[in-house]
PDB file of C-alpha atoms in Angstrom:
ATOM      1  CA  UNK A   1    -121.014  69.369 -14.380  1.00  0.00           C
ATOM      2  CA  UNK A   2    -123.562  67.181 -14.273  1.00  0.00           C
ATOM      3  CA  UNK A   3    -126.167  68.763 -16.785  1.00  0.00           C
ATOM      4  CA  UNK A   4    -129.851  70.078 -16.504  1.00  0.00           C
ATOM      5  CA  UNK A   5    -131.570  68.089 -13.720  1.00  0.00           C
ATOM      6  CA  UNK A   6    -134.999  67.227 -13.590  1.00  0.00           C
ATOM      7  CA  UNK A   7    -137.050  65.467 -10.886  1.00  0.00           C
ATOM      8  CA  UNK A   8    -138.913  63.261 -10.876  1.00  0.00           C
ATOM      9  CA  UNK A   9    -138.793  61.528 -14.197  1.00  0.00           C
ATOM     10  CA  UNK A  10    -142.185  59.987 -13.748  1.00  0.00           C
ATOM     11  CA  UNK A  11    -144.984  61.469 -11.973  1.00  0.00           C
ATOM     12  CA  UNK A  12    -148.545  60.376 -11.599  1.00  0.00           C
ATOM     13  CA  UNK A  13    -151.482  62.499  -9.911  1.00  0.00           C
ATOM     14  CA  UNK A  14    -155.151  62.211  -9.665  1.00  0.00           C
ATOM     15  CA  UNK A  15    -157.297  64.610 -10.814  1.00  0.00           C
ATOM     16  CA  UNK A  16    -157.451  67.729  -8.807  1.00  0.00           C
ATOM     17  CA  UNK A  17    -154.026  67.050  -6.778  1.00  0.00           C
ATOM     18  CA  UNK A  18    -151.008  69.403  -7.087  1.00  0.00           C
ATOM     19  CA  UNK A  19    -148.146  68.482  -9.059  1.00  0.00           C
ATOM     20  CA  UNK A  20    -144.683  70.033  -8.337  1.00  0.00           C
ATOM     21  CA  UNK A  21    -141.407  69.649 -11.110  1.00  0.00           C
ATOM     22  CA  UNK A  22    -138.331  70.523 -10.185  1.00  0.00           C
ATOM     23  CA  UNK A  23    -135.644  71.490 -12.408  1.00  0.00           C
ATOM     24  CA  UNK A  24    -131.690  72.502 -11.314  1.00  0.00           C
ATOM     25  CA  UNK A  25    -130.055  74.092 -14.011  1.00  0.00           C
ATOM     26  CA  UNK A  26    -126.587  73.678 -15.282  1.00  0.00           C
ATOM     27  CA  UNK A  27    -123.601  75.138 -12.854  1.00  0.00           C
ATOM     28  CA  UNK A  28    -122.987  79.035 -13.751  1.00  0.00           C
ATOM     29  CA  UNK A  29    -126.706  79.214 -16.007  1.00  0.00           C
ATOM     30  CA  UNK A  30    -128.784  81.589 -14.567  1.00  0.00           C
ATOM     31  CA  UNK A  31    -131.684  81.322 -17.346  1.00  0.00           C
ATOM     32  CA  UNK A  32    -134.072  78.790 -17.207  1.00  0.00           C
ATOM     33  CA  UNK A  33    -136.904  77.933 -19.506  1.00  0.00           C
ATOM     34  CA  UNK A  34    -139.684  75.236 -19.163  1.00  0.00           C
ATOM     35  CA  UNK A  35    -141.513  73.932 -22.161  1.00  0.00           C
ATOM     36  CA  UNK A  36    -144.199  71.343 -22.399  1.00  0.00           C
ATOM     37  CA  UNK A  37    -144.437  68.176 -25.075  1.00  0.00           C
ATOM     38  CA  UNK A  38    -147.748  66.750 -25.932  1.00  0.00           C
ATOM     39  CA  UNK A  39    -147.761  63.344 -27.414  1.00  0.00           C
ATOM     40  CA  UNK A  40    -146.429  63.492 -30.859  1.00  0.00           C
ATOM     41  CA  UNK A  41    -145.977  67.387 -31.177  1.00  0.00           C
ATOM     42  CA  UNK A  42    -143.015  69.408 -30.600  1.00  0.00           C
ATOM     43  CA  UNK A  43    -142.141  71.492 -27.614  1.00  0.00           C
ATOM     44  CA  UNK A  44    -144.092  74.531 -26.605  1.00  0.00           C
ATOM     45  CA  UNK A  45    -142.706  77.272 -24.715  1.00  0.00           C
ATOM     46  CA  UNK A  46    -144.040  77.826 -21.275  1.00  0.00           C
ATOM     47  CA  UNK A  47    -141.785  80.192 -19.257  1.00  0.00           C
ATOM     48  CA  UNK A  48    -138.620  82.144 -19.022  1.00  0.00           C
ATOM     49  CA  UNK A  49    -137.097  82.962 -15.563  1.00  0.00           C
ATOM     50  CA  UNK A  50    -134.068  84.526 -14.082  1.00  0.00           C
ATOM     51  CA  UNK A  51    -133.197  84.183 -10.672  1.00  0.00           C
ATOM     52  CA  UNK A  52    -136.140  85.512  -8.320  1.00  0.00           C
ATOM     53  CA  UNK A  53    -137.866  86.948 -11.689  1.00  0.00           C
ATOM     54  CA  UNK A  54    -140.430  85.994 -14.338  1.00  0.00           C
ATOM     55  CA  UNK A  55    -139.346  87.463 -17.652  1.00  0.00           C
ATOM     56  CA  UNK A  56    -141.583  86.025 -19.898  1.00  0.00           C
ATOM     57  CA  UNK A  57    -144.959  83.885 -18.917  1.00  0.00           C
ATOM     58  CA  UNK A  58    -146.241  84.211 -22.328  1.00  0.00           C
ATOM     59  CA  UNK A  59    -146.677  80.697 -23.106  1.00  0.00           C
ATOM     60  CA  UNK A  60    -148.407  79.651 -19.276  1.00  0.00           C
ATOM     61  CA  UNK A  61    -151.968  79.050 -19.157  1.00  0.00           C
ATOM     62  CA  UNK A  62    -153.470  81.902 -17.441  1.00  0.00           C
ATOM     63  CA  UNK A  63    -155.010  79.569 -14.198  1.00  0.00           C
ATOM     64  CA  UNK A  64    -153.587  76.532 -12.083  1.00  0.00           C
ATOM     65  CA  UNK A  65    -149.667  77.191 -13.784  1.00  0.00           C
ATOM     66  CA  UNK A  66    -147.024  79.057 -11.635  1.00  0.00           C
ATOM     67  CA  UNK A  67    -143.591  78.870 -11.692  1.00  0.00           C
ATOM     68  CA  UNK A  68    -140.582  80.269  -9.862  1.00  0.00           C
ATOM     69  CA  UNK A  69    -136.628  80.400  -9.690  1.00  0.00           C
ATOM     70  CA  UNK A  70    -135.794  81.043  -6.392  1.00  0.00           C
ATOM     71  CA  UNK A  71    -132.407  82.824  -5.253  1.00  0.00           C
ATOM     72  CA  UNK A  72    -131.424  79.364  -3.699  1.00  0.00           C
ATOM     73  CA  UNK A  73    -132.514  76.180  -4.944  1.00  0.00           C
ATOM     74  CA  UNK A  74    -133.888  74.568  -7.789  1.00  0.00           C
ATOM     75  CA  UNK A  75    -136.978  76.227 -10.515  1.00  0.00           C
ATOM     76  CA  UNK A  76    -140.321  74.892  -9.481  1.00  0.00           C
ATOM     77  CA  UNK A  77    -143.327  74.369 -12.063  1.00  0.00           C
ATOM     78  CA  UNK A  78    -146.404  74.043 -10.181  1.00  0.00           C
ATOM     79  CA  UNK A  79    -149.472  72.691 -11.229  1.00  0.00           C
ATOM     80  CA  UNK A  80    -152.562  73.100  -9.112  1.00  0.00           C
ATOM     81  CA  UNK A  81    -155.670  71.023  -9.567  1.00  0.00           C
ATOM     82  CA  UNK A  82    -154.446  69.164 -12.205  1.00  0.00           C
ATOM     83  CA  UNK A  83    -156.514  67.840 -14.894  1.00  0.00           C
ATOM     84  CA  UNK A  84    -156.452  64.949 -17.512  1.00  0.00           C
ATOM     85  CA  UNK A  85    -155.078  67.374 -20.580  1.00  0.00           C
ATOM     86  CA  UNK A  86    -152.097  68.330 -18.347  1.00  0.00           C
ATOM     87  CA  UNK A  87    -150.580  64.729 -19.130  1.00  0.00           C
ATOM     88  CA  UNK A  88    -147.444  65.641 -21.150  1.00  0.00           C
ATOM     89  CA  UNK A  89    -143.800  65.878 -20.684  1.00  0.00           C
ATOM     90  CA  UNK A  90    -142.189  68.840 -19.229  1.00  0.00           C
ATOM     91  CA  UNK A  91    -138.891  70.044 -20.168  1.00  0.00           C
ATOM     92  CA  UNK A  92    -136.397  72.351 -18.181  1.00  0.00           C
ATOM     93  CA  UNK A  93    -133.572  73.836 -20.143  1.00  0.00           C
ATOM     94  CA  UNK A  94    -130.974  76.582 -19.008  1.00  0.00           C
ATOM     95  CA  UNK A  95    -128.898  78.729 -20.688  1.00  0.00           C
ATOM     96  CA  UNK A  96    -125.687  81.070 -19.403  1.00  0.00           C
ATOM     97  CA  UNK A  97    -127.174  83.923 -21.138  1.00  0.00           C
ATOM     98  CA  UNK A  98    -129.191  84.996 -23.966  1.00  0.00           C
ATOM     99  CA  UNK A  99    -126.693  84.588 -27.190  1.00  0.00           C
ATOM    100  CA  UNK A 100    -126.156  81.129 -26.223  1.00  0.00           C
ATOM    101  CA  UNK A 101    -127.835  77.758 -26.883  1.00  0.00           C
ATOM    102  CA  UNK A 102    -129.859  75.983 -24.569  1.00  0.00           C
ATOM    103  CA  UNK A 103    -128.874  72.483 -22.727  1.00  0.00           C
ATOM    104  CA  UNK A 104    -132.079  70.942 -22.002  1.00  0.00           C
ATOM    105  CA  UNK A 105    -132.996  68.222 -19.023  1.00  0.00           C
ATOM    106  CA  UNK A 106    -134.500  64.724 -19.705  1.00  0.00           C
ATOM    107  CA  UNK A 107    -137.917  65.997 -18.942  1.00  0.00           C
ATOM    108  CA  UNK A 108    -140.863  64.978 -16.330  1.00  0.00           C
ATOM    109  CA  UNK A 109    -143.383  62.986 -17.758  1.00  0.00           C
ATOM    110  CA  UNK A 110    -146.501  64.107 -15.828  1.00  0.00           C
ATOM    111  CA  UNK A 111    -149.566  61.399 -16.159  1.00  0.00           C
ATOM    112  CA  UNK A 112    -152.933  62.628 -14.654  1.00  0.00           C
ATOM    113  CA  UNK A 113    -154.981  59.612 -13.916  1.00  0.00           C
TER     114      UNK A 113
ATOM    115  CA  UNK B   1    -146.138  85.357 -35.240  1.00  0.00           C
ATOM    116  CA  UNK B   2    -143.138  83.217 -35.583  1.00  0.00           C
ATOM    117  CA  UNK B   3    -144.313  79.548 -37.217  1.00  0.00           C
ATOM    118  CA  UNK B   4    -141.867  76.660 -37.830  1.00  0.00           C
ATOM    119  CA  UNK B   5    -143.166  73.502 -40.249  1.00  0.00           C
ATOM    120  CA  UNK B   6    -141.905  70.236 -40.870  1.00  0.00           C
ATOM    121  CA  UNK B   7    -143.850  68.634 -43.572  1.00  0.00           C
ATOM    122  CA  UNK B   8    -142.638  65.128 -43.418  1.00  0.00           C
ATOM    123  CA  UNK B   9    -144.130  63.214 -40.210  1.00  0.00           C
ATOM    124  CA  UNK B  10    -141.948  60.323 -41.178  1.00  0.00           C
ATOM    125  CA  UNK B  11    -138.792  59.415 -43.087  1.00  0.00           C
ATOM    126  CA  UNK B  12    -136.820  56.421 -43.358  1.00  0.00           C
ATOM    127  CA  UNK B  13    -133.192  55.597 -45.180  1.00  0.00           C
ATOM    128  CA  UNK B  14    -130.865  52.879 -45.368  1.00  0.00           C
ATOM    129  CA  UNK B  15    -127.826  52.960 -43.281  1.00  0.00           C
ATOM    130  CA  UNK B  16    -125.039  54.423 -44.808  1.00  0.00           C
ATOM    131  CA  UNK B  17    -127.124  56.598 -46.944  1.00  0.00           C
ATOM    132  CA  UNK B  18    -128.104  60.335 -47.282  1.00  0.00           C
ATOM    133  CA  UNK B  19    -131.183  61.545 -46.019  1.00  0.00           C
ATOM    134  CA  UNK B  20    -132.748  65.385 -45.968  1.00  0.00           C
ATOM    135  CA  UNK B  21    -135.041  66.439 -43.699  1.00  0.00           C
ATOM    136  CA  UNK B  22    -137.348  69.568 -44.330  1.00  0.00           C
ATOM    137  CA  UNK B  23    -138.157  72.461 -42.485  1.00  0.00           C
ATOM    138  CA  UNK B  24    -139.588  75.785 -43.350  1.00  0.00           C
ATOM    139  CA  UNK B  25    -140.189  78.931 -41.137  1.00  0.00           C
ATOM    140  CA  UNK B  26    -142.246  82.074 -41.150  1.00  0.00           C
ATOM    141  CA  UNK B  27    -140.972  85.317 -39.778  1.00  0.00           C
ATOM    142  CA  UNK B  28    -140.749  88.917 -40.060  1.00  0.00           C
ATOM    143  CA  UNK B  29    -136.987  89.434 -38.086  1.00  0.00           C
ATOM    144  CA  UNK B  30    -134.005  89.918 -39.802  1.00  0.00           C
ATOM    145  CA  UNK B  31    -131.914  88.723 -37.031  1.00  0.00           C
ATOM    146  CA  UNK B  32    -132.660  85.098 -36.036  1.00  0.00           C
ATOM    147  CA  UNK B  33    -131.276  81.696 -35.076  1.00  0.00           C
ATOM    148  CA  UNK B  34    -132.230  78.409 -36.340  1.00  0.00           C
ATOM    149  CA  UNK B  35    -131.536  75.186 -34.870  1.00  0.00           C
ATOM    150  CA  UNK B  36    -132.023  71.465 -35.432  1.00  0.00           C
ATOM    151  CA  UNK B  37    -132.781  68.824 -32.008  1.00  0.00           C
ATOM    152  CA  UNK B  38    -132.744  65.290 -32.152  1.00  0.00           C
ATOM    153  CA  UNK B  39    -135.248  63.504 -29.640  1.00  0.00           C
ATOM    154  CA  UNK B  40    -134.255  59.837 -29.316  1.00  0.00           C
ATOM    155  CA  UNK B  41    -136.463  57.260 -27.225  1.00  0.00           C
ATOM    156  CA  UNK B  42    -134.685  58.401 -23.904  1.00  0.00           C
ATOM    157  CA  UNK B  43    -136.640  61.621 -24.570  1.00  0.00           C
ATOM    158  CA  UNK B  44    -133.490  63.806 -24.103  1.00  0.00           C
ATOM    159  CA  UNK B  45    -133.579  66.729 -26.182  1.00  0.00           C
ATOM    160  CA  UNK B  46    -130.043  67.060 -27.778  1.00  0.00           C
ATOM    161  CA  UNK B  47    -128.940  69.762 -29.880  1.00  0.00           C
ATOM    162  CA  UNK B  48    -127.533  68.798 -33.574  1.00  0.00           C
ATOM    163  CA  UNK B  49    -126.785  72.107 -35.189  1.00  0.00           C
ATOM    164  CA  UNK B  50    -127.200  75.662 -34.975  1.00  0.00           C
ATOM    165  CA  UNK B  51    -127.336  78.333 -37.939  1.00  0.00           C
ATOM    166  CA  UNK B  52    -126.989  82.349 -37.294  1.00  0.00           C
ATOM    167  CA  UNK B  53    -129.268  83.957 -39.765  1.00  0.00           C
ATOM    168  CA  UNK B  54    -126.734  86.450 -40.501  1.00  0.00           C
ATOM    169  CA  UNK B  55    -124.236  84.093 -41.397  1.00  0.00           C
ATOM    170  CA  UNK B  56    -124.534  83.006 -45.348  1.00  0.00           C
ATOM    171  CA  UNK B  57    -122.125  80.048 -45.037  1.00  0.00           C
ATOM    172  CA  UNK B  58    -124.008  76.579 -44.109  1.00  0.00           C
ATOM    173  CA  UNK B  59    -123.334  75.619 -40.527  1.00  0.00           C
ATOM    174  CA  UNK B  60    -121.816  71.958 -40.756  1.00  0.00           C
ATOM    175  CA  UNK B  61    -121.240  69.381 -37.904  1.00  0.00           C
ATOM    176  CA  UNK B  62    -119.354  66.090 -38.912  1.00  0.00           C
ATOM    177  CA  UNK B  63    -121.967  64.299 -41.077  1.00  0.00           C
ATOM    178  CA  UNK B  64    -124.889  66.807 -40.109  1.00  0.00           C
ATOM    179  CA  UNK B  65    -124.794  69.707 -42.143  1.00  0.00           C
ATOM    180  CA  UNK B  66    -127.889  72.182 -43.122  1.00  0.00           C
ATOM    181  CA  UNK B  67    -129.193  73.910 -46.123  1.00  0.00           C
ATOM    182  CA  UNK B  68    -130.364  77.436 -45.149  1.00  0.00           C
ATOM    183  CA  UNK B  69    -132.167  79.439 -48.257  1.00  0.00           C
ATOM    184  CA  UNK B  70    -132.889  82.719 -46.129  1.00  0.00           C
ATOM    185  CA  UNK B  71    -134.903  84.412 -49.215  1.00  0.00           C
ATOM    186  CA  UNK B  72    -137.254  81.137 -49.492  1.00  0.00           C
ATOM    187  CA  UNK B  73    -137.329  80.604 -45.300  1.00  0.00           C
ATOM    188  CA  UNK B  74    -136.194  77.045 -45.712  1.00  0.00           C
ATOM    189  CA  UNK B  75    -133.565  75.199 -43.570  1.00  0.00           C
ATOM    190  CA  UNK B  76    -133.362  71.734 -44.076  1.00  0.00           C
ATOM    191  CA  UNK B  77    -130.953  68.912 -42.552  1.00  0.00           C
ATOM    192  CA  UNK B  78    -129.019  66.346 -44.317  1.00  0.00           C
ATOM    193  CA  UNK B  79    -127.361  63.623 -42.432  1.00  0.00           C
ATOM    194  CA  UNK B  80    -124.752  61.885 -44.195  1.00  0.00           C
ATOM    195  CA  UNK B  81    -123.700  58.006 -43.963  1.00  0.00           C
ATOM    196  CA  UNK B  82    -126.683  57.374 -41.578  1.00  0.00           C
ATOM    197  CA  UNK B  83    -126.165  55.034 -38.482  1.00  0.00           C
ATOM    198  CA  UNK B  84    -128.640  53.218 -36.454  1.00  0.00           C
ATOM    199  CA  UNK B  85    -128.012  55.526 -33.465  1.00  0.00           C
ATOM    200  CA  UNK B  86    -129.157  58.535 -35.706  1.00  0.00           C
ATOM    201  CA  UNK B  87    -133.032  57.269 -35.293  1.00  0.00           C
ATOM    202  CA  UNK B  88    -134.817  59.354 -33.517  1.00  0.00           C
ATOM    203  CA  UNK B  89    -137.474  62.082 -33.660  1.00  0.00           C
ATOM    204  CA  UNK B  90    -135.725  65.564 -35.068  1.00  0.00           C
ATOM    205  CA  UNK B  91    -137.348  68.805 -34.725  1.00  0.00           C
ATOM    206  CA  UNK B  92    -136.499  71.976 -36.394  1.00  0.00           C
ATOM    207  CA  UNK B  93    -136.759  75.010 -33.942  1.00  0.00           C
ATOM    208  CA  UNK B  94    -136.479  79.204 -34.505  1.00  0.00           C
ATOM    209  CA  UNK B  95    -135.220  82.001 -32.027  1.00  0.00           C
ATOM    210  CA  UNK B  96    -135.900  85.639 -32.801  1.00  0.00           C
ATOM    211  CA  UNK B  97    -132.163  87.226 -31.940  1.00  0.00           C
ATOM    212  CA  UNK B  98    -133.316  90.597 -30.927  1.00  0.00           C
ATOM    213  CA  UNK B  99    -135.916  89.307 -28.090  1.00  0.00           C
ATOM    214  CA  UNK B 100    -135.217  89.810 -24.680  1.00  0.00           C
ATOM    215  CA  UNK B 101    -136.013  86.135 -24.055  1.00  0.00           C
ATOM    216  CA  UNK B 102    -134.514  83.303 -26.296  1.00  0.00           C
ATOM    217  CA  UNK B 103    -137.569  81.385 -26.244  1.00  0.00           C
ATOM    218  CA  UNK B 104    -137.813  78.602 -29.277  1.00  0.00           C
ATOM    219  CA  UNK B 105    -140.410  77.838 -31.570  1.00  0.00           C
ATOM    220  CA  UNK B 106    -140.514  74.145 -32.540  1.00  0.00           C
ATOM    221  CA  UNK B 107    -142.104  72.406 -35.509  1.00  0.00           C
ATOM    222  CA  UNK B 108    -144.087  69.384 -35.207  1.00  0.00           C
ATOM    223  CA  UNK B 109    -141.089  67.090 -35.727  1.00  0.00           C
ATOM    224  CA  UNK B 110    -140.010  64.257 -38.020  1.00  0.00           C
ATOM    225  CA  UNK B 111    -139.726  60.796 -36.602  1.00  0.00           C
ATOM    226  CA  UNK B 112    -136.517  59.243 -38.788  1.00  0.00           C
ATOM    227  CA  UNK B 113    -136.131  55.428 -39.070  1.00  0.00           C
ATOM    228  CA  UNK B 114    -132.726  53.909 -39.825  1.00  0.00           C
ATOM    229  CA  UNK B 115    -133.216  50.563 -41.983  1.00  0.00           C
ATOM    230  CA  UNK B 116    -130.144  48.260 -41.530  1.00  0.00           C
TER     231      UNK B 116
END
């Protein structure tokens, strides 16, 4: 079992560009979560998805951020028109169900220049 | 809203000694879970230990154990026989057990240094 796979590991974008972060959950896991970690801080919840559905997006900024988890393929976190403040590590986690713990990916470090 | 507080930004311990990391939380829920995660320089988030609030017995995983004080809303992590590989950021986290989404609320973290 390959674990939760996130790519790219590092991503550099210029201000105004789009960033697309990918997350492939563990085999058999249908619940995906995205978290953001600013430097020297804990992780902050962004969004919780199941296949083709957004269950809870209470932590997502209202503008420029979107997430999807299609029937086929990885979950995608998309950040449009990136700004310097979007620079952070973005973590994906997956779970087989609500009563089970998470498995985290290694994160994508986004740097906006 | 639930909050998690880790009051020790940094801690250090001599190799083979015991160290305790503090965590307090605030919630009005009666059913919830508490976690300790380790984040080494590789950035990978690794689950260290998990505690269900309805269980009175403190969780233990090898050299790691917790002191769960439900009334005081305290959840400390004890690391016995510290090893160099234990050096990392440690995050305490909370999850409400009866929510439809099992989102985690994290504390700010404690950086643990192991002195050889």
